[in-house]
Structure formats: C-alpha cells, structure tokens
C-alpha cells in the first residue's frame, strides 16, 4: 500500500526547492495586494498564491477586473496561519491539487461555490480545524485523491452531489467527525481505495438504486453484483450479518468498526478476506 506520509515529505521537499529556485531567479507573478495570480486567455484569473499576513481571509471573486475562476495548485499550501471560515467565491470552477493543504489553522466552516466542477488531489488535506457539515455542491464531477483526508474537525453530515462520477483514493480518510448516513449518488462510477477509511462517525452507506457499479446492503458498500464487500462504515453498531453472495471481503472493510457486537459469521461462499479486514 502507498504510504501517504512519505508522499507528503517528498512533496514538501520538492516545493521548498521550487520556491528557492523561483526566488533566486527573480520570477514573480502579478500581485494585487495579498494574492499572486495568472490571467488566462486575457479573460479569467487563476489565483496562484497568497502573500498576506495570515488571519482571516476573504478570497476575491474578481481581480484586475477579471473573474476568478480557479484556485491553482499549492496556492495556499501550508498556510497554517490562516484562521476563521473558508469561503471559496462563486465563479470558481476548479480547486487545484494541494491548494489548501496544511491550512489547519482554519477553524470555521467551509463553503464551496455552486460553480465548482472539480476538486484536486490533497486540496483540503490536513485542514483539521474546519468544522460543520461538508456539502459538495451540485456540478462537481470529481474529487481527487486524499482531497479531504485528515479533516477530522468536520463534525456534521457529508453530502455528495448527483453530478458526482469519481471519488478518488482515501478522499475522506480519517474524517472521523463526519456523522450520519452517507448516500452514494447513482452517477458514481468509481470509488477509490479506502475512500471512507476511518470515518468512524458514519453509521451507514446507502447507494442509490440506479447506480450501475455499486450497491448497498444493511448500510454496507458492495460491488454492484454483491460479491465484494468494500466498506462497512466505522460508526455502524449492533450485530453484523455479512450478506449472502459475498465472496470477497476487501482490505480494511471493517477496520475500526468497534461498535459491532455479537457473533461474527463468515458465509460459506467467501473465498478471500483482505488485509486488516477486521482490525
């Protein structure tokens, strides 16, 4: 299994080197106040960096008379000095990889715009101070790997949009504060490995009946044909009945499901049990 912590260390070292090289050769983007940015096709703006002092911020919707439509890669990377709510302005359609990674000082709610379509890898990873519900707005089609990993301060419900098609690997890894029943929309075609790993507050997963790739039984996530048990939500309680027809139990499928009680019966048809399945 890939080690995400090793990836973080490599990424940090790489970004430090890039920053040093850019500084040494004098490369600098345009700056309106506290933000660096790029003008795309002379019509729209992508925010590429933040140079302000920290504290509460208001991300602008317009810079230099042009609408802000994207938050670029690494734009607010590791700005742990930012505080308060995080509001992504209307008009933004994409949030780049690692855009707000490590902004753990943010201690309010996260508001995503109705115009948003894509969320990049590690976009909000390690924003552990964010609280409240997590609502992915209608129009979003993909969420990148580890996008909300370690956002364990989120303590409300998780809402996914009907437009969603792809959920990356470990997207909600260690979001143990999220609560309630999660609904997987019928348009989802891909759910990455460990997407809901260690979401110990989720009590059930329900897949809409029209989904062609996944199904659910008794709050557990399965393949469409019911042969692979992918994930039991960490907050499920009471007795456990593994559905008939299951032949494979995936890696980490019941990891951390400490509220389960009673007997554990593995059906006769099961031929494989994944790594740390009942840890």
mmCIF file of C-alpha atoms in Angstrom:
data_model
loop_
_atom_site.group_PDB
_atom_site.id
_atom_site.type_symbol
_atom_site.label_atom_id
_atom_site.label_comp_id
_atom_site.label_asym_id
_atom_site.label_seq_id
_atom_site.Cartn_x
_atom_site.Cartn_y
_atom_site.Cartn_z
ATOM 1 C CA UNK A 1 0.000 0.000 0.000
ATOM 2 C CA UNK A 2 1.233 3.516 -0.786
ATOM 3 C CA UNK A 3 2.491 5.458 2.217
ATOM 4 C CA UNK A 4 0.801 8.896 2.194
ATOM 5 C CA UNK A 5 3.195 10.303 4.799
ATOM 6 C CA UNK A 6 6.173 9.555 2.578
ATOM 7 C CA UNK A 7 4.407 11.319 -0.275
ATOM 8 C CA UNK A 8 3.907 14.372 1.964
ATOM 9 C CA UNK A 9 7.598 14.544 2.853
ATOM 10 C CA UNK A 10 8.677 14.226 -0.753
ATOM 11 C CA UNK A 11 6.146 16.822 -1.813
ATOM 12 C CA UNK A 12 7.249 19.323 0.845
ATOM 13 C CA UNK A 13 10.907 18.929 -0.114
ATOM 14 C CA UNK A 14 10.078 19.401 -3.793
ATOM 15 C CA UNK A 15 8.009 22.542 -3.184
ATOM 16 C CA UNK A 16 10.722 24.062 -0.985
ATOM 17 C CA UNK A 17 13.254 23.519 -3.756
ATOM 18 C CA UNK A 18 10.950 25.037 -6.365
ATOM 19 C CA UNK A 19 10.299 28.090 -4.170
ATOM 20 C CA UNK A 20 14.032 28.588 -3.631
ATOM 21 C CA UNK A 21 14.751 28.375 -7.365
ATOM 22 C CA UNK A 22 11.989 30.809 -8.260
ATOM 23 C CA UNK A 23 13.196 33.283 -5.663
ATOM 24 C CA UNK A 24 16.802 33.032 -6.826
ATOM 25 C CA UNK A 25 15.987 33.827 -10.452
ATOM 26 C CA UNK A 26 13.538 36.596 -9.592
ATOM 27 C CA UNK A 27 10.424 35.038 -11.109
ATOM 28 C CA UNK A 28 7.292 36.652 -9.698
ATOM 29 C CA UNK A 29 3.645 36.582 -10.694
ATOM 30 C CA UNK A 30 1.443 39.665 -10.749
ATOM 31 C CA UNK A 31 0.266 40.767 -7.326
ATOM 32 C CA UNK A 32 -2.978 42.554 -6.427
ATOM 33 C CA UNK A 33 -2.495 43.120 -2.720
ATOM 34 C CA UNK A 34 -2.058 39.782 -0.974
ATOM 35 C CA UNK A 35 -2.576 37.494 -3.982
ATOM 36 C CA UNK A 36 -0.422 36.351 -6.865
ATOM 37 C CA UNK A 37 -2.303 35.312 -9.977
ATOM 38 C CA UNK A 38 -2.252 34.432 -13.643
ATOM 39 C CA UNK A 39 -4.512 35.842 -16.350
ATOM 40 C CA UNK A 40 -5.860 33.071 -18.587
ATOM 41 C CA UNK A 41 -6.680 33.974 -22.208
ATOM 42 C CA UNK A 42 -6.955 37.614 -21.160
ATOM 43 C CA UNK A 43 -10.372 36.872 -19.669
ATOM 44 C CA UNK A 44 -10.169 34.995 -16.350
ATOM 45 C CA UNK A 45 -7.898 34.748 -13.336
ATOM 46 C CA UNK A 46 -6.314 31.802 -11.546
ATOM 47 C CA UNK A 47 -5.059 32.563 -8.034
ATOM 48 C CA UNK A 48 -1.584 31.067 -7.706
ATOM 49 C CA UNK A 49 -0.501 32.226 -4.263
ATOM 50 C CA UNK A 50 -1.193 34.179 -1.111
ATOM 51 C CA UNK A 51 1.404 36.543 0.352
ATOM 52 C CA UNK A 52 -0.655 38.162 3.103
ATOM 53 C CA UNK A 53 -0.021 38.138 6.852
ATOM 54 C CA UNK A 54 -2.452 35.383 7.764
ATOM 55 C CA UNK A 55 -5.505 35.516 9.964
ATOM 56 C CA UNK A 56 -8.985 35.643 8.461
ATOM 57 C CA UNK A 57 -9.052 35.970 4.678
ATOM 58 C CA UNK A 58 -11.586 36.897 2.019
ATOM 59 C CA UNK A 59 -10.722 35.293 -1.295
ATOM 60 C CA UNK A 60 -11.697 37.763 -4.040
ATOM 61 C CA UNK A 61 -14.122 36.854 -6.813
ATOM 62 C CA UNK A 62 -12.650 39.495 -9.129
ATOM 63 C CA UNK A 63 -9.017 40.554 -9.617
ATOM 64 C CA UNK A 64 -7.857 43.233 -12.037
ATOM 65 C CA UNK A 65 -11.402 43.481 -13.343
ATOM 66 C CA UNK A 66 -11.487 39.803 -14.333
ATOM 67 C CA UNK A 67 -13.414 36.961 -12.653
ATOM 68 C CA UNK A 68 -11.520 34.442 -10.557
ATOM 69 C CA UNK A 69 -12.372 31.010 -11.950
ATOM 70 C CA UNK A 70 -9.686 28.786 -10.412
ATOM 71 C CA UNK A 71 -7.608 28.303 -7.272
ATOM 72 C CA UNK A 72 -4.301 26.973 -8.584
ATOM 73 C CA UNK A 73 -2.082 24.192 -7.329
ATOM 74 C CA UNK A 74 -0.382 24.918 -3.981
ATOM 75 C CA UNK A 75 -1.955 28.404 -3.867
ATOM 76 C CA UNK A 76 -2.394 28.363 -0.057
ATOM 77 C CA UNK A 77 -0.108 25.418 0.626
ATOM 78 C CA UNK A 78 0.839 25.067 4.317
ATOM 79 C CA UNK A 79 -0.530 28.477 5.343
ATOM 80 C CA UNK A 80 -1.304 27.252 8.829
ATOM 81 C CA UNK A 81 -1.571 30.869 10.000
ATOM 82 C CA UNK A 82 -4.920 31.330 8.254
ATOM 83 C CA UNK A 83 -7.929 31.333 10.592
ATOM 84 C CA UNK A 84 -11.706 31.523 10.568
ATOM 85 C CA UNK A 85 -14.130 30.398 7.864
ATOM 86 C CA UNK A 86 -13.040 29.445 4.365
ATOM 87 C CA UNK A 87 -15.354 30.670 1.607
ATOM 88 C CA UNK A 88 -14.476 29.843 -1.984
ATOM 89 C CA UNK A 89 -16.182 32.564 -4.078
ATOM 90 C CA UNK A 90 -18.855 31.972 -6.690
ATOM 91 C CA UNK A 91 -17.394 31.697 -10.162
ATOM 92 C CA UNK A 92 -14.583 29.335 -9.173
ATOM 93 C CA UNK A 93 -14.857 26.119 -11.187
ATOM 94 C CA UNK A 94 -11.735 24.259 -10.076
ATOM 95 C CA UNK A 95 -9.603 23.900 -6.962
ATOM 96 C CA UNK A 96 -6.129 22.617 -7.783
ATOM 97 C CA UNK A 97 -4.010 19.897 -6.216
ATOM 98 C CA UNK A 98 -2.695 20.736 -2.733
ATOM 99 C CA UNK A 99 -4.413 24.159 -2.906
ATOM 100 C CA UNK A 100 -5.205 24.406 0.828
ATOM 101 C CA UNK A 101 -3.103 21.522 2.106
ATOM 102 C CA UNK A 102 -1.901 22.051 5.677
ATOM 103 C CA UNK A 103 -4.152 25.048 6.454
ATOM 104 C CA UNK A 104 -5.005 23.555 9.818
ATOM 105 C CA UNK A 105 -5.446 26.960 11.466
ATOM 106 C CA UNK A 106 -8.744 27.470 9.654
ATOM 107 C CA UNK A 107 -11.255 26.915 12.440
ATOM 108 C CA UNK A 108 -14.614 27.752 10.894
ATOM 109 C CA UNK A 109 -16.798 26.276 8.195
ATOM 110 C CA UNK A 110 -16.026 25.522 4.551
ATOM 111 C CA UNK A 111 -18.285 26.953 1.837
ATOM 112 C CA UNK A 112 -17.831 25.720 -1.720
ATOM 113 C CA UNK A 113 -19.383 27.598 -4.665
ATOM 114 C CA UNK A 114 -22.243 26.352 -6.824
ATOM 115 C CA UNK A 115 -19.996 26.840 -9.873
ATOM 116 C CA UNK A 116 -17.417 24.289 -8.731
ATOM 117 C CA UNK A 117 -16.744 21.293 -11.014
ATOM 118 C CA UNK A 118 -13.511 19.645 -9.822
ATOM 119 C CA UNK A 119 -11.579 19.298 -6.572
ATOM 120 C CA UNK A 120 -7.921 18.308 -6.913
ATOM 121 C CA UNK A 121 -5.737 15.865 -5.020
ATOM 122 C CA UNK A 122 -4.990 16.787 -1.383
ATOM 123 C CA UNK A 123 -6.912 20.046 -1.990
ATOM 124 C CA UNK A 124 -8.038 20.394 1.647
ATOM 125 C CA UNK A 125 -5.939 17.659 3.237
ATOM 126 C CA UNK A 126 -4.806 18.404 6.808
ATOM 127 C CA UNK A 127 -7.362 21.221 7.212
ATOM 128 C CA UNK A 128 -8.173 19.605 10.528
ATOM 129 C CA UNK A 129 -9.663 22.715 12.125
ATOM 130 C CA UNK A 130 -12.573 23.081 9.712
ATOM 131 C CA UNK A 131 -15.906 22.283 11.354
ATOM 132 C CA UNK A 132 -19.548 21.686 10.479
ATOM 133 C CA UNK A 133 -21.150 19.942 7.534
ATOM 134 C CA UNK A 134 -19.309 19.118 4.329
ATOM 135 C CA UNK A 135 -21.502 19.820 1.314
ATOM 136 C CA UNK A 136 -20.036 19.067 -2.099
ATOM 137 C CA UNK A 137 -22.150 21.244 -4.432
ATOM 138 C CA UNK A 138 -24.150 20.132 -7.445
ATOM 139 C CA UNK A 139 -21.971 20.350 -10.546
ATOM 140 C CA UNK A 140 -18.889 18.713 -9.044
ATOM 141 C CA UNK A 141 -17.966 15.660 -11.118
ATOM 142 C CA UNK A 142 -14.722 14.501 -9.493
ATOM 143 C CA UNK A 143 -12.931 14.631 -6.154
ATOM 144 C CA UNK A 144 -9.193 13.908 -6.263
ATOM 145 C CA UNK A 145 -7.193 11.506 -4.106
ATOM 146 C CA UNK A 146 -6.895 12.464 -0.411
ATOM 147 C CA UNK A 147 -8.840 15.706 -1.073
ATOM 148 C CA UNK A 148 -10.325 15.905 2.449
ATOM 149 C CA UNK A 149 -8.038 13.456 4.252
ATOM 150 C CA UNK A 150 -7.328 14.290 7.920
ATOM 151 C CA UNK A 151 -10.151 16.843 8.020
ATOM 152 C CA UNK A 152 -11.251 15.275 11.275
ATOM 153 C CA UNK A 153 -12.678 18.521 12.656
ATOM 154 C CA UNK A 154 -15.643 18.317 10.298
ATOM 155 C CA UNK A 155 -18.405 17.227 12.634
ATOM 156 C CA UNK A 156 -21.582 17.319 10.570
ATOM 157 C CA UNK A 157 -23.002 15.359 7.663
ATOM 158 C CA UNK A 158 -21.398 14.653 4.295
ATOM 159 C CA UNK A 159 -23.496 15.422 1.213
ATOM 160 C CA UNK A 160 -22.421 14.284 -2.258
ATOM 161 C CA UNK A 161 -23.957 15.775 -5.436
ATOM 162 C CA UNK A 162 -25.966 13.899 -8.057
ATOM 163 C CA UNK A 163 -23.399 15.034 -10.654
ATOM 164 C CA UNK A 164 -20.530 13.195 -8.992
ATOM 165 C CA UNK A 165 -18.855 10.489 -11.076
ATOM 166 C CA UNK A 166 -15.471 9.860 -9.461
ATOM 167 C CA UNK A 167 -14.333 9.640 -5.823
ATOM 168 C CA UNK A 168 -10.570 9.249 -5.534
ATOM 169 C CA UNK A 169 -8.425 7.140 -3.227
ATOM 170 C CA UNK A 170 -8.639 7.945 0.502
ATOM 171 C CA UNK A 171 -10.686 11.089 -0.181
ATOM 172 C CA UNK A 172 -12.267 11.162 3.282
ATOM 173 C CA UNK A 173 -9.516 9.231 5.063
ATOM 174 C CA UNK A 174 -9.575 9.912 8.812
ATOM 175 C CA UNK A 175 -12.625 12.215 8.677
ATOM 176 C CA UNK A 176 -13.850 10.607 11.851
ATOM 177 C CA UNK A 177 -16.010 13.579 12.864
ATOM 178 C CA UNK A 178 -18.445 13.220 9.967
ATOM 179 C CA UNK A 179 -21.732 11.703 11.085
ATOM 180 C CA UNK A 180 -24.926 10.078 9.823
ATOM 181 C CA UNK A 181 -25.845 8.055 6.776
ATOM 182 C CA UNK A 182 -23.956 8.679 3.522
ATOM 183 C CA UNK A 183 -25.768 8.469 0.187
ATOM 184 C CA UNK A 184 -23.742 7.474 -2.893
ATOM 185 C CA UNK A 185 -25.387 9.027 -5.989
ATOM 186 C CA UNK A 186 -26.409 6.821 -8.892
ATOM 187 C CA UNK A 187 -23.947 8.507 -11.273
ATOM 188 C CA UNK A 188 -20.829 7.476 -9.332
ATOM 189 C CA UNK A 189 -18.759 5.126 -11.490
ATOM 190 C CA UNK A 190 -15.551 4.959 -9.455
ATOM 191 C CA UNK A 191 -14.788 4.894 -5.731
ATOM 192 C CA UNK A 192 -11.086 4.719 -4.914
ATOM 193 C CA UNK A 193 -9.376 2.541 -2.361
ATOM 194 C CA UNK A 194 -10.029 3.431 1.294
ATOM 195 C CA UNK A 195 -12.229 6.402 0.301
ATOM 196 C CA UNK A 196 -14.122 6.276 3.626
ATOM 197 C CA UNK A 197 -11.427 4.640 5.734
ATOM 198 C CA UNK A 198 -11.576 5.565 9.424
ATOM 199 C CA UNK A 199 -14.796 7.587 9.052
ATOM 200 C CA UNK A 200 -15.883 6.278 12.418
ATOM 201 C CA UNK A 201 -18.834 8.655 12.728
ATOM 202 C CA UNK A 202 -20.637 7.404 9.619
ATOM 203 C CA UNK A 203 -23.387 4.989 10.601
ATOM 204 C CA UNK A 204 -24.439 3.772 7.164
ATOM 205 C CA UNK A 205 -23.743 3.886 3.432
ATOM 206 C CA UNK A 206 -26.657 3.826 1.006
ATOM 207 C CA UNK A 207 -26.163 3.535 -2.748
ATOM 208 C CA UNK A 208 -28.955 4.888 -4.928
ATOM 209 C CA UNK A 209 -30.695 2.031 -6.729
ATOM 210 C CA UNK A 210 -29.904 3.326 -10.212
ATOM 211 C CA UNK A 211 -26.150 3.071 -9.723
ATOM 212 C CA UNK A 212 -24.598 0.652 -12.223
ATOM 213 C CA UNK A 213 -21.355 -0.002 -10.338
ATOM 214 C CA UNK A 214 -22.122 -0.205 -6.616
ATOM 215 C CA UNK A 215 -24.827 -1.448 -4.250
ATOM 216 C CA UNK A 216 -25.516 -1.412 -0.517
ATOM 217 C CA UNK A 217 -26.924 -3.876 1.975
ATOM 218 C CA UNK A 218 -27.688 -3.058 5.610
ATOM 219 C CA UNK A 219 -25.611 0.124 5.411
ATOM 220 C CA UNK A 220 -22.537 -1.527 3.864
ATOM 221 C CA UNK A 221 -20.958 -0.688 0.492
ATOM 222 C CA UNK A 222 -20.715 -3.567 -2.013
ATOM 223 C CA UNK A 223 -19.943 -4.105 -5.664
ATOM 224 C CA UNK A 224 -22.988 -3.955 -7.932
ATOM 225 C CA UNK A 225 -23.264 -7.761 -8.134
ATOM 226 C CA UNK A 226 -22.911 -8.061 -4.368
ATOM 227 C CA UNK A 227 -19.876 -10.329 -4.457
ATOM 228 C CA UNK A 228 -17.354 -7.865 -2.989
ATOM 229 C CA UNK A 229 -17.930 -6.227 0.387
ATOM 230 C CA UNK A 230 -15.988 -2.981 0.037
ATOM 231 C CA UNK A 231 -16.666 -0.972 3.191
ATOM 232 C CA UNK A 232 -18.612 -1.132 6.390
ATOM 233 C CA UNK A 233 -18.960 2.387 7.842
ATOM 234 C CA UNK A 234 -16.977 2.867 11.023
ATOM 235 C CA UNK A 235 -19.948 4.028 13.054
ATOM 236 C CA UNK A 236 -22.154 1.012 12.378
ATOM 237 C CA UNK A 237 -23.366 -0.610 15.584
ATOM 238 C CA UNK A 238 -25.088 -3.802 16.658
ATOM 239 C CA UNK A 239 -24.905 -7.242 15.133
ATOM 240 C CA UNK A 240 -23.195 -7.914 11.813
ATOM 241 C CA UNK A 241 -24.604 -10.116 9.082
ATOM 242 C CA UNK A 242 -22.393 -10.427 6.042
ATOM 243 C CA UNK A 243 -24.786 -10.726 3.088
ATOM 244 C CA UNK A 244 -25.203 -13.984 1.231
ATOM 245 C CA UNK A 245 -23.497 -13.859 -2.142
ATOM 246 C CA UNK A 246 -20.374 -12.120 -0.851
ATOM 247 C CA UNK A 247 -17.264 -13.978 -1.986
ATOM 248 C CA UNK A 248 -14.611 -11.381 -1.142
ATOM 249 C CA UNK A 249 -14.132 -9.041 1.814
ATOM 250 C CA UNK A 250 -11.929 -6.103 0.902
ATOM 251 C CA UNK A 251 -8.891 -4.608 2.624
ATOM 252 C CA UNK A 252 -9.833 -2.641 5.772
ATOM 253 C CA UNK A 253 -13.510 -3.432 5.143
ATOM 254 C CA UNK A 254 -14.404 -3.472 8.863
ATOM 255 C CA UNK A 255 -11.356 -1.642 10.175
ATOM 256 C CA UNK A 256 -12.227 0.345 13.304
ATOM 257 C CA UNK A 257 -15.859 -0.825 13.459
ATOM 258 C CA UNK A 258 -15.673 -1.026 17.231
ATOM 259 C CA UNK A 259 -19.432 -0.678 17.750
ATOM 260 C CA UNK A 260 -20.271 -4.058 16.203
ATOM 261 C CA UNK A 261 -21.477 -6.675 18.693
ATOM 262 C CA UNK A 262 -22.495 -10.334 18.824
ATOM 263 C CA UNK A 263 -21.296 -13.235 16.719
ATOM 264 C CA UNK A 264 -19.275 -12.976 13.530
ATOM 265 C CA UNK A 265 -20.279 -15.488 10.857
ATOM 266 C CA UNK A 266 -18.367 -15.622 7.582
ATOM 267 C CA UNK A 267 -20.613 -17.046 4.819
ATOM 268 C CA UNK A 268 -19.598 -20.310 3.150
ATOM 269 C CA UNK A 269 -19.065 -18.626 -0.206
ATOM 270 C CA UNK A 270 -16.334 -16.255 0.980
ATOM 271 C CA UNK A 271 -13.008 -17.186 -0.607
ATOM 272 C CA UNK A 272 -10.832 -14.201 0.361
ATOM 273 C CA UNK A 273 -10.540 -11.785 3.263
ATOM 274 C CA UNK A 274 -8.482 -8.657 2.677
ATOM 275 C CA UNK A 275 -5.661 -7.078 4.633
ATOM 276 C CA UNK A 276 -6.646 -5.894 8.138
ATOM 277 C CA UNK A 277 -10.290 -6.521 7.230
ATOM 278 C CA UNK A 278 -11.438 -6.888 10.866
ATOM 279 C CA UNK A 279 -8.699 -4.937 12.622
#
